[in-house]
mmCIF file of C-alpha atoms in Angstrom:
data_model
loop_
_atom_site.group_PDB
_atom_site.id
_atom_site.type_symbol
_atom_site.label_atom_id
_atom_site.label_comp_id
_atom_site.label_asym_id
_atom_site.label_seq_id
_atom_site.Cartn_x
_atom_site.Cartn_y
_atom_site.Cartn_z
ATOM 1 C CA UNK T 1 28.518 -27.595 40.271
ATOM 2 C CA UNK T 2 26.947 -30.809 41.536
ATOM 3 C CA UNK T 3 23.923 -32.382 39.892
ATOM 4 C CA UNK T 4 21.931 -31.716 43.068
ATOM 5 C CA UNK T 5 22.785 -28.018 42.854
ATOM 6 C CA UNK T 6 21.625 -27.883 39.237
ATOM 7 C CA UNK T 7 18.313 -29.466 40.218
ATOM 8 C CA UNK T 8 17.816 -26.890 42.971
ATOM 9 C CA UNK T 9 18.460 -24.004 40.575
ATOM 10 C CA UNK T 10 16.095 -25.509 38.010
ATOM 11 C CA UNK T 11 13.408 -25.978 40.643
ATOM 12 C CA UNK T 12 13.699 -22.423 41.924
ATOM 13 C CA UNK T 13 13.653 -21.008 38.412
ATOM 14 C CA UNK T 14 10.495 -22.942 37.569
ATOM 15 C CA UNK T 15 8.827 -21.987 40.837
ATOM 16 C CA UNK T 16 9.530 -18.283 40.482
ATOM 17 C CA UNK T 17 8.516 -18.378 36.826
ATOM 18 C CA UNK T 18 5.120 -19.826 37.673
ATOM 19 C CA UNK T 19 4.251 -17.132 40.202
ATOM 20 C CA UNK T 20 3.706 -13.656 38.719
ATOM 21 C CA UNK T 21 5.834 -10.923 40.271
ATOM 22 C CA UNK T 22 3.726 -8.877 42.679
ATOM 23 C CA UNK T 23 4.482 -5.511 44.238
ATOM 24 C CA UNK T 24 2.402 -4.332 47.185
ATOM 25 C CA UNK T 25 2.889 -1.008 48.936
ATOM 26 C CA UNK T 26 1.042 0.258 52.002
ATOM 27 C CA UNK T 27 0.619 4.018 52.317
ATOM 28 C CA UNK T 28 1.158 3.860 56.069
ATOM 29 C CA UNK T 29 3.136 0.804 57.130
ATOM 30 C CA UNK T 30 2.673 1.658 60.804
ATOM 31 C CA UNK T 31 -1.137 1.400 60.620
ATOM 32 C CA UNK T 32 -2.422 -2.142 61.078
ATOM 33 C CA UNK T 33 -5.784 -2.949 59.491
ATOM 34 C CA UNK T 34 -8.011 -5.971 59.665
ATOM 35 C CA UNK T 35 -7.977 -8.144 56.558
ATOM 36 C CA UNK T 36 -10.972 -7.770 54.255
ATOM 37 C CA UNK T 37 -12.585 -10.845 52.707
ATOM 38 C CA UNK T 38 -14.447 -9.154 49.864
ATOM 39 C CA UNK T 39 -12.801 -6.504 47.703
ATOM 40 C CA UNK T 40 -14.797 -4.692 45.036
ATOM 41 C CA UNK T 41 -13.341 -3.842 41.629
ATOM 42 C CA UNK T 42 -13.634 -0.542 39.755
ATOM 43 C CA UNK T 43 -12.129 -0.695 36.273
ATOM 44 C CA UNK T 44 -12.497 3.004 35.486
ATOM 45 C CA UNK T 45 -11.342 5.481 38.113
ATOM 46 C CA UNK T 46 -13.354 8.281 36.530
ATOM 47 C CA UNK T 47 -16.608 6.416 37.217
ATOM 48 C CA UNK T 48 -16.253 6.170 41.015
ATOM 49 C CA UNK T 49 -16.626 8.836 43.674
ATOM 50 C CA UNK T 50 -13.550 8.592 45.892
ATOM 51 C CA UNK T 51 -14.136 11.727 47.958
ATOM 52 C CA UNK T 52 -14.921 9.649 51.043
ATOM 53 C CA UNK T 53 -12.340 6.970 50.222
ATOM 54 C CA UNK T 54 -8.996 6.527 51.937
ATOM 55 C CA UNK T 55 -6.019 5.389 49.882
ATOM 56 C CA UNK T 56 -4.333 2.556 51.789
ATOM 57 C CA UNK T 57 -1.896 1.213 49.226
ATOM 58 C CA UNK T 58 -1.101 0.055 45.706
ATOM 59 C CA UNK T 59 -0.812 -3.335 44.025
ATOM 60 C CA UNK T 60 0.914 -4.321 40.807
ATOM 61 C CA UNK T 61 0.814 -7.766 39.217
ATOM 62 C CA UNK T 62 3.477 -8.337 36.561
ATOM 63 C CA UNK T 63 4.620 -11.141 34.287
ATOM 64 C CA UNK T 64 7.900 -13.013 33.851
ATOM 65 C CA UNK T 65 6.929 -14.592 30.551
ATOM 66 C CA UNK T 66 6.341 -18.139 31.825
ATOM 67 C CA UNK T 67 3.670 -17.373 34.406
ATOM 68 C CA UNK T 68 0.870 -19.860 35.036
ATOM 69 C CA UNK T 69 -2.747 -18.866 35.694
ATOM 70 C CA UNK T 70 -2.465 -15.286 34.487
ATOM 71 C CA UNK T 71 -5.859 -14.727 32.861
ATOM 72 C CA UNK T 72 -7.438 -11.389 33.699
ATOM 73 C CA UNK T 73 -9.676 -13.060 36.266
ATOM 74 C CA UNK T 74 -6.667 -14.761 37.900
ATOM 75 C CA UNK T 75 -4.771 -11.486 38.090
ATOM 76 C CA UNK T 76 -7.766 -9.657 39.551
ATOM 77 C CA UNK T 77 -8.249 -12.396 42.137
ATOM 78 C CA UNK T 78 -4.601 -12.180 43.178
ATOM 79 C CA UNK T 79 -4.710 -8.369 43.352
ATOM 80 C CA UNK T 80 -7.892 -8.416 45.442
ATOM 81 C CA UNK T 81 -6.324 -10.877 47.847
ATOM 82 C CA UNK T 82 -3.404 -8.515 48.454
ATOM 83 C CA UNK T 83 -5.744 -5.519 48.663
ATOM 84 C CA UNK T 84 -7.728 -7.265 51.384
ATOM 85 C CA UNK T 85 -4.561 -7.898 53.361
ATOM 86 C CA UNK T 86 -3.878 -4.155 53.259
ATOM 87 C CA UNK T 87 -7.313 -3.558 54.764
ATOM 88 C CA UNK T 88 -8.794 -2.113 51.589
ATOM 89 C CA UNK T 89 -12.177 -3.043 50.185
ATOM 90 C CA UNK T 90 -11.983 -1.387 46.746
ATOM 91 C CA UNK T 91 -9.462 -2.107 44.009
ATOM 92 C CA UNK T 92 -9.318 0.669 41.407
ATOM 93 C CA UNK T 93 -7.555 -0.383 38.209
ATOM 94 C CA UNK T 94 -5.196 2.312 36.925
ATOM 95 C CA UNK T 95 -3.410 0.288 34.249
ATOM 96 C CA UNK T 96 -4.291 -2.897 32.405
ATOM 97 C CA UNK T 97 -2.597 -4.495 29.437
ATOM 98 C CA UNK T 98 -2.119 -7.928 27.989
ATOM 99 C CA UNK T 99 1.311 -9.026 26.844
ATOM 100 C CA UNK T 100 1.417 -10.048 23.190
ATOM 101 C CA UNK T 101 5.063 -11.072 22.727
ATOM 102 C CA UNK T 102 6.563 -13.128 25.528
ATOM 103 C CA UNK T 103 3.206 -14.387 26.860
ATOM 104 C CA UNK T 104 -0.536 -13.783 26.843
ATOM 105 C CA UNK T 105 -0.574 -12.831 30.514
ATOM 106 C CA UNK T 106 -2.465 -9.834 31.855
ATOM 107 C CA UNK T 107 -0.607 -7.152 33.804
ATOM 108 C CA UNK T 108 -2.340 -4.625 36.046
ATOM 109 C CA UNK T 109 -1.586 -1.758 38.383
ATOM 110 C CA UNK T 110 -4.180 -0.655 40.910
ATOM 111 C CA UNK T 111 -4.837 1.613 43.846
ATOM 112 C CA UNK T 112 -6.357 0.166 47.005
ATOM 113 C CA UNK T 113 -8.951 2.165 48.929
ATOM 114 C CA UNK T 114 -10.993 1.768 52.083
ATOM 115 C CA UNK T 115 -14.518 3.029 51.408
ATOM 116 C CA UNK T 116 -17.535 3.228 53.754
ATOM 117 C CA UNK T 117 -19.765 1.359 51.284
ATOM 118 C CA UNK T 118 -19.310 -0.416 47.965
ATOM 119 C CA UNK T 119 -22.861 0.338 46.846
ATOM 120 C CA UNK T 120 -22.784 1.423 43.225
ATOM 121 C CA UNK T 121 -18.976 1.447 43.076
ATOM 122 C CA UNK T 122 -18.307 -1.721 41.089
ATOM 123 C CA UNK T 123 -18.305 -2.191 37.326
ATOM 124 C CA UNK T 124 -18.385 -5.979 37.701
ATOM 125 C CA UNK T 125 -19.297 -7.947 40.792
ATOM 126 C CA UNK T 126 -18.008 -11.371 41.776
ATOM 127 C CA UNK T 127 -20.356 -13.474 43.880
ATOM 128 C CA UNK T 128 -19.409 -13.548 47.549
ATOM 129 C CA UNK T 129 -21.529 -14.432 50.592
ATOM 130 C CA UNK T 130 -20.494 -11.190 52.326
ATOM 131 C CA UNK T 131 -21.472 -8.921 49.437
ATOM 132 C CA UNK T 132 -25.190 -8.843 48.773
ATOM 133 C CA UNK T 133 -26.691 -6.535 46.177
ATOM 134 C CA UNK T 134 -27.911 -3.077 47.194
ATOM 135 C CA UNK T 135 -30.270 -0.765 45.329
ATOM 136 C CA UNK T 136 -27.396 1.433 44.184
ATOM 137 C CA UNK T 137 -25.836 -1.589 42.472
ATOM 138 C CA UNK T 138 -28.615 -1.492 39.868
ATOM 139 C CA UNK T 139 -26.825 1.245 37.968
ATOM 140 C CA UNK T 140 -28.480 1.303 34.531
ATOM 141 C CA UNK T 141 -30.918 4.097 33.699
ATOM 142 C CA UNK T 142 -34.530 2.908 33.595
ATOM 143 C CA UNK T 143 -36.466 5.946 32.388
ATOM 144 C CA UNK T 144 -37.351 4.359 29.026
ATOM 145 C CA UNK T 145 -37.746 0.802 30.243
ATOM 146 C CA UNK T 146 -41.157 -0.570 29.259
ATOM 147 C CA UNK T 147 -40.533 -4.255 29.986
ATOM 148 C CA UNK T 148 -42.462 -5.936 32.818
ATOM 149 C CA UNK T 149 -39.198 -7.012 34.442
ATOM 150 C CA UNK T 150 -36.058 -4.852 34.280
ATOM 151 C CA UNK T 151 -33.157 -6.278 32.253
ATOM 152 C CA UNK T 152 -30.057 -7.581 34.014
ATOM 153 C CA UNK T 153 -27.068 -9.730 33.147
ATOM 154 C CA UNK T 154 -25.182 -12.459 34.981
ATOM 155 C CA UNK T 155 -22.437 -14.642 33.584
ATOM 156 C CA UNK T 156 -20.967 -18.050 34.388
ATOM 157 C CA UNK T 157 -17.528 -18.922 33.038
ATOM 158 C CA UNK T 158 -15.134 -21.792 33.693
ATOM 159 C CA UNK T 159 -11.450 -22.312 33.009
ATOM 160 C CA UNK T 160 -8.773 -24.844 33.890
ATOM 161 C CA UNK T 161 -5.475 -23.869 35.481
ATOM 162 C CA UNK T 162 -2.621 -25.478 37.353
ATOM 163 C CA UNK T 163 0.490 -27.165 36.014
ATOM 164 C CA UNK T 164 -1.490 -30.012 34.304
ATOM 165 C CA UNK T 165 1.096 -32.445 35.637
ATOM 166 C CA UNK T 166 0.501 -32.878 39.318
ATOM 167 C CA UNK T 167 -2.812 -31.052 39.460
ATOM 168 C CA UNK T 168 -5.455 -29.180 37.530
ATOM 169 C CA UNK T 169 -7.429 -26.361 39.114
ATOM 170 C CA UNK T 170 -11.069 -25.780 38.172
ATOM 171 C CA UNK T 171 -12.003 -22.122 38.476
ATOM 172 C CA UNK T 172 -15.358 -20.545 37.759
ATOM 173 C CA UNK T 173 -16.526 -16.947 37.681
ATOM 174 C CA UNK T 174 -19.961 -15.882 38.859
ATOM 175 C CA UNK T 175 -20.433 -12.345 37.606
ATOM 176 C CA UNK T 176 -23.125 -9.704 37.892
ATOM 177 C CA UNK T 177 -22.938 -6.564 35.752
ATOM 178 C CA UNK T 178 -24.390 -3.534 37.570
ATOM 179 C CA UNK T 179 -24.566 -1.447 34.392
ATOM 180 C CA UNK T 180 -26.936 -4.010 32.866
ATOM 181 C CA UNK T 181 -29.480 -3.843 35.701
ATOM 182 C CA UNK T 182 -32.137 -1.156 35.850
ATOM 183 C CA UNK T 183 -33.914 0.108 38.955
ATOM 184 C CA UNK T 184 -37.570 1.158 38.677
ATOM 185 C CA UNK T 185 -38.481 4.518 40.166
ATOM 186 C CA UNK T 186 -41.418 3.014 42.058
ATOM 187 C CA UNK T 187 -40.143 1.872 45.522
ATOM 188 C CA UNK T 188 -42.174 -1.358 45.531
ATOM 189 C CA UNK T 189 -41.028 -2.336 42.046
ATOM 190 C CA UNK T 190 -37.469 -1.362 42.946
ATOM 191 C CA UNK T 191 -37.572 -3.781 45.894
ATOM 192 C CA UNK T 192 -38.793 -6.571 43.607
ATOM 193 C CA UNK T 193 -36.081 -5.734 41.061
ATOM 194 C CA UNK T 194 -33.357 -5.870 43.713
ATOM 195 C CA UNK T 195 -34.451 -9.209 45.158
ATOM 196 C CA UNK T 196 -34.894 -10.662 41.670
ATOM 197 C CA UNK T 197 -31.377 -9.528 40.707
ATOM 198 C CA UNK T 198 -29.939 -11.202 43.800
ATOM 199 C CA UNK T 199 -31.785 -14.408 42.966
ATOM 200 C CA UNK T 200 -30.397 -14.364 39.418
ATOM 201 C CA UNK T 201 -26.927 -13.818 40.871
ATOM 202 C CA UNK T 202 -27.369 -16.659 43.372
ATOM 203 C CA UNK T 203 -28.709 -19.016 40.705
ATOM 204 C CA UNK T 204 -25.566 -18.366 38.693
ATOM 205 C CA UNK T 205 -23.367 -19.245 41.665
ATOM 206 C CA UNK T 206 -25.321 -22.446 42.296
ATOM 207 C CA UNK T 207 -24.778 -23.621 38.716
ATOM 208 C CA UNK T 208 -21.072 -22.729 39.014
ATOM 209 C CA UNK T 209 -20.791 -24.979 42.055
ATOM 210 C CA UNK T 210 -22.743 -27.806 40.422
ATOM 211 C CA UNK T 211 -20.484 -27.529 37.373
ATOM 212 C CA UNK T 212 -17.355 -27.886 39.515
ATOM 213 C CA UNK T 213 -18.883 -30.832 41.345
ATOM 214 C CA UNK T 214 -19.534 -32.558 38.022
ATOM 215 C CA UNK T 215 -16.080 -31.802 36.618
ATOM 216 C CA UNK T 216 -14.442 -33.232 39.718
ATOM 217 C CA UNK T 217 -15.917 -36.614 38.801
ATOM 218 C CA UNK T 218 -13.994 -36.523 35.498
ATOM 219 C CA UNK T 219 -10.624 -36.258 37.240
ATOM 220 C CA UNK T 220 -7.974 -37.471 37.447
ATOM 221 C CA UNK T 221 -8.315 -38.198 33.698
ATOM 222 C CA UNK T 222 -6.830 -34.951 32.350
ATOM 223 C CA UNK T 223 -7.686 -35.643 28.703
ATOM 224 C CA UNK T 224 -11.304 -36.296 29.599
ATOM 225 C CA UNK T 225 -11.455 -33.199 31.806
ATOM 226 C CA UNK T 226 -9.977 -30.940 29.109
ATOM 227 C CA UNK T 227 -12.200 -32.438 26.441
ATOM 228 C CA UNK T 228 -15.425 -32.086 28.411
ATOM 229 C CA UNK T 229 -15.278 -28.939 30.541
ATOM 230 C CA UNK T 230 -16.417 -26.516 27.821
ATOM 231 C CA UNK T 231 -19.407 -28.633 26.847
ATOM 232 C CA UNK T 232 -20.368 -29.153 30.489
ATOM 233 C CA UNK T 233 -20.085 -25.415 31.089
ATOM 234 C CA UNK T 234 -22.440 -24.708 28.196
ATOM 235 C CA UNK T 235 -24.919 -27.214 29.581
ATOM 236 C CA UNK T 236 -24.914 -25.585 33.008
ATOM 237 C CA UNK T 237 -25.336 -22.149 31.415
ATOM 238 C CA UNK T 238 -28.389 -23.475 29.565
ATOM 239 C CA UNK T 239 -29.782 -24.818 32.830
ATOM 240 C CA UNK T 240 -29.095 -21.469 34.493
ATOM 241 C CA UNK T 241 -31.019 -19.561 31.829
ATOM 242 C CA UNK T 242 -33.891 -22.026 32.111
ATOM 243 C CA UNK T 243 -34.056 -21.541 35.897
ATOM 244 C CA UNK T 244 -33.932 -17.764 35.498
ATOM 245 C CA UNK T 245 -36.736 -17.908 32.926
ATOM 246 C CA UNK T 246 -38.913 -19.954 35.300
ATOM 247 C CA UNK T 247 -38.347 -17.405 38.068
ATOM 248 C CA UNK T 248 -39.130 -14.480 35.792
ATOM 249 C CA UNK T 249 -42.280 -16.119 34.454
ATOM 250 C CA UNK T 250 -43.554 -16.545 38.020
ATOM 251 C CA UNK T 251 -42.794 -12.887 38.790
ATOM 252 C CA UNK T 252 -44.851 -11.557 35.891
ATOM 253 C CA UNK T 253 -47.878 -11.714 38.178
ATOM 254 C CA UNK T 254 -46.848 -8.837 40.452
ATOM 255 C CA UNK T 255 -49.685 -9.526 42.883
ATOM 256 C CA UNK T 256 -47.959 -12.836 43.750
ATOM 257 C CA UNK T 257 -44.431 -11.418 43.680
ATOM 258 C CA UNK T 258 -43.858 -11.502 47.445
ATOM 259 C CA UNK T 259 -44.884 -15.160 47.706
ATOM 260 C CA UNK T 260 -42.759 -16.091 44.692
ATOM 261 C CA UNK T 261 -39.706 -14.229 45.981
ATOM 262 C CA UNK T 262 -39.887 -15.799 49.434
ATOM 263 C CA UNK T 263 -40.256 -19.282 47.920
ATOM 264 C CA UNK T 264 -37.218 -18.836 45.687
ATOM 265 C CA UNK T 265 -35.149 -17.175 48.400
ATOM 266 C CA UNK T 266 -35.716 -20.134 50.737
ATOM 267 C CA UNK T 267 -35.019 -22.619 47.929
ATOM 268 C CA UNK T 268 -31.796 -20.916 46.880
ATOM 269 C CA UNK T 269 -30.585 -20.445 50.453
ATOM 270 C CA UNK T 270 -30.855 -24.205 50.950
ATOM 271 C CA UNK T 271 -29.096 -24.925 47.636
ATOM 272 C CA UNK T 272 -26.208 -22.606 48.492
ATOM 273 C CA UNK T 273 -25.761 -24.313 51.833
ATOM 274 C CA UNK T 274 -25.857 -27.764 50.251
ATOM 275 C CA UNK T 275 -23.175 -26.860 47.689
ATOM 276 C CA UNK T 276 -20.957 -24.826 50.016
ATOM 277 C CA UNK T 277 -18.047 -27.261 49.712
ATOM 278 C CA UNK T 278 -17.792 -26.441 46.001
ATOM 279 C CA UNK T 279 -17.372 -22.705 46.480
ATOM 280 C CA UNK T 280 -14.010 -21.420 45.289
ATOM 281 C CA UNK T 281 -11.411 -23.182 43.111
ATOM 282 C CA UNK T 282 -11.416 -26.980 43.089
ATOM 283 C CA UNK T 283 -8.162 -28.925 42.757
ATOM 284 C CA UNK T 284 -7.909 -32.198 40.896
ATOM 285 C CA UNK T 285 -4.928 -34.401 41.734
ATOM 286 C CA UNK T 286 -3.881 -35.979 38.470
ATOM 287 C CA UNK T 287 -2.824 -39.582 37.960
ATOM 288 C CA UNK T 288 0.898 -40.215 38.036
ATOM 289 C CA UNK T 289 1.989 -40.993 34.534
ATOM 290 C CA UNK T 290 3.703 -44.313 34.083
ATOM 291 C CA UNK T 291 7.322 -44.087 33.108
ATOM 292 C CA UNK T 292 8.264 -45.809 29.920
ATOM 293 C CA UNK T 293 10.629 -48.725 30.303
#
């Protein structure tokens, strides 16, 4: 075999090894559906009411042992992308495991459904401009809650992917956990709780975008990027918590809640628009390494 042929085989082997094997099956291949941009995730089938849901297909993400970018979040993102192409808006995980021998990659199997509404269906929510919080998304029981403001939890994470040769990919997660958020029984307080939860969620996304913008300035120095991204993430998380604390302190005076909420909603809307170019993964083209003589 020629040297050129050997290079082609090596290239194809590396390419296929980097992409996880994916199996997608549509229930009815003759029914065309519009693609869906936002797909919700349910990690426990027993916790969701699927009586009004329509099964449209299945997705399975596997592992060849040398797969790149196969963290749980990466696998979920890939599965949701395929689910959206099937026309589904809810991904229900039916199997999830992490390989311990040939790799540390996550492997999942999932059913894809089309549901009338995602309200209250998701165990974790990823920030998306087309998916705003609804009252039913505040899923935690609040009967014994005595705090002035209901508890809730958002999370900002960051990780580096890519081949670390030609490029590095900066990915962040902006998460809201419905089971952490309580909904007051009083309608007025429930409205305040919902808008406050959305603001906390939006503040988390803003810091995720600002973090990516800052990390982009460290490229294409890979060593510097790898050495700094964790510390910079922690700093942006601290800033996020400080911003959330300022918002909550202003909301303690319920008589001024409407004014406070409108002020923050306008402020955050402008910040989201200003940082729109940093939404989604950011790619850093790395410097070409000099060949040794």
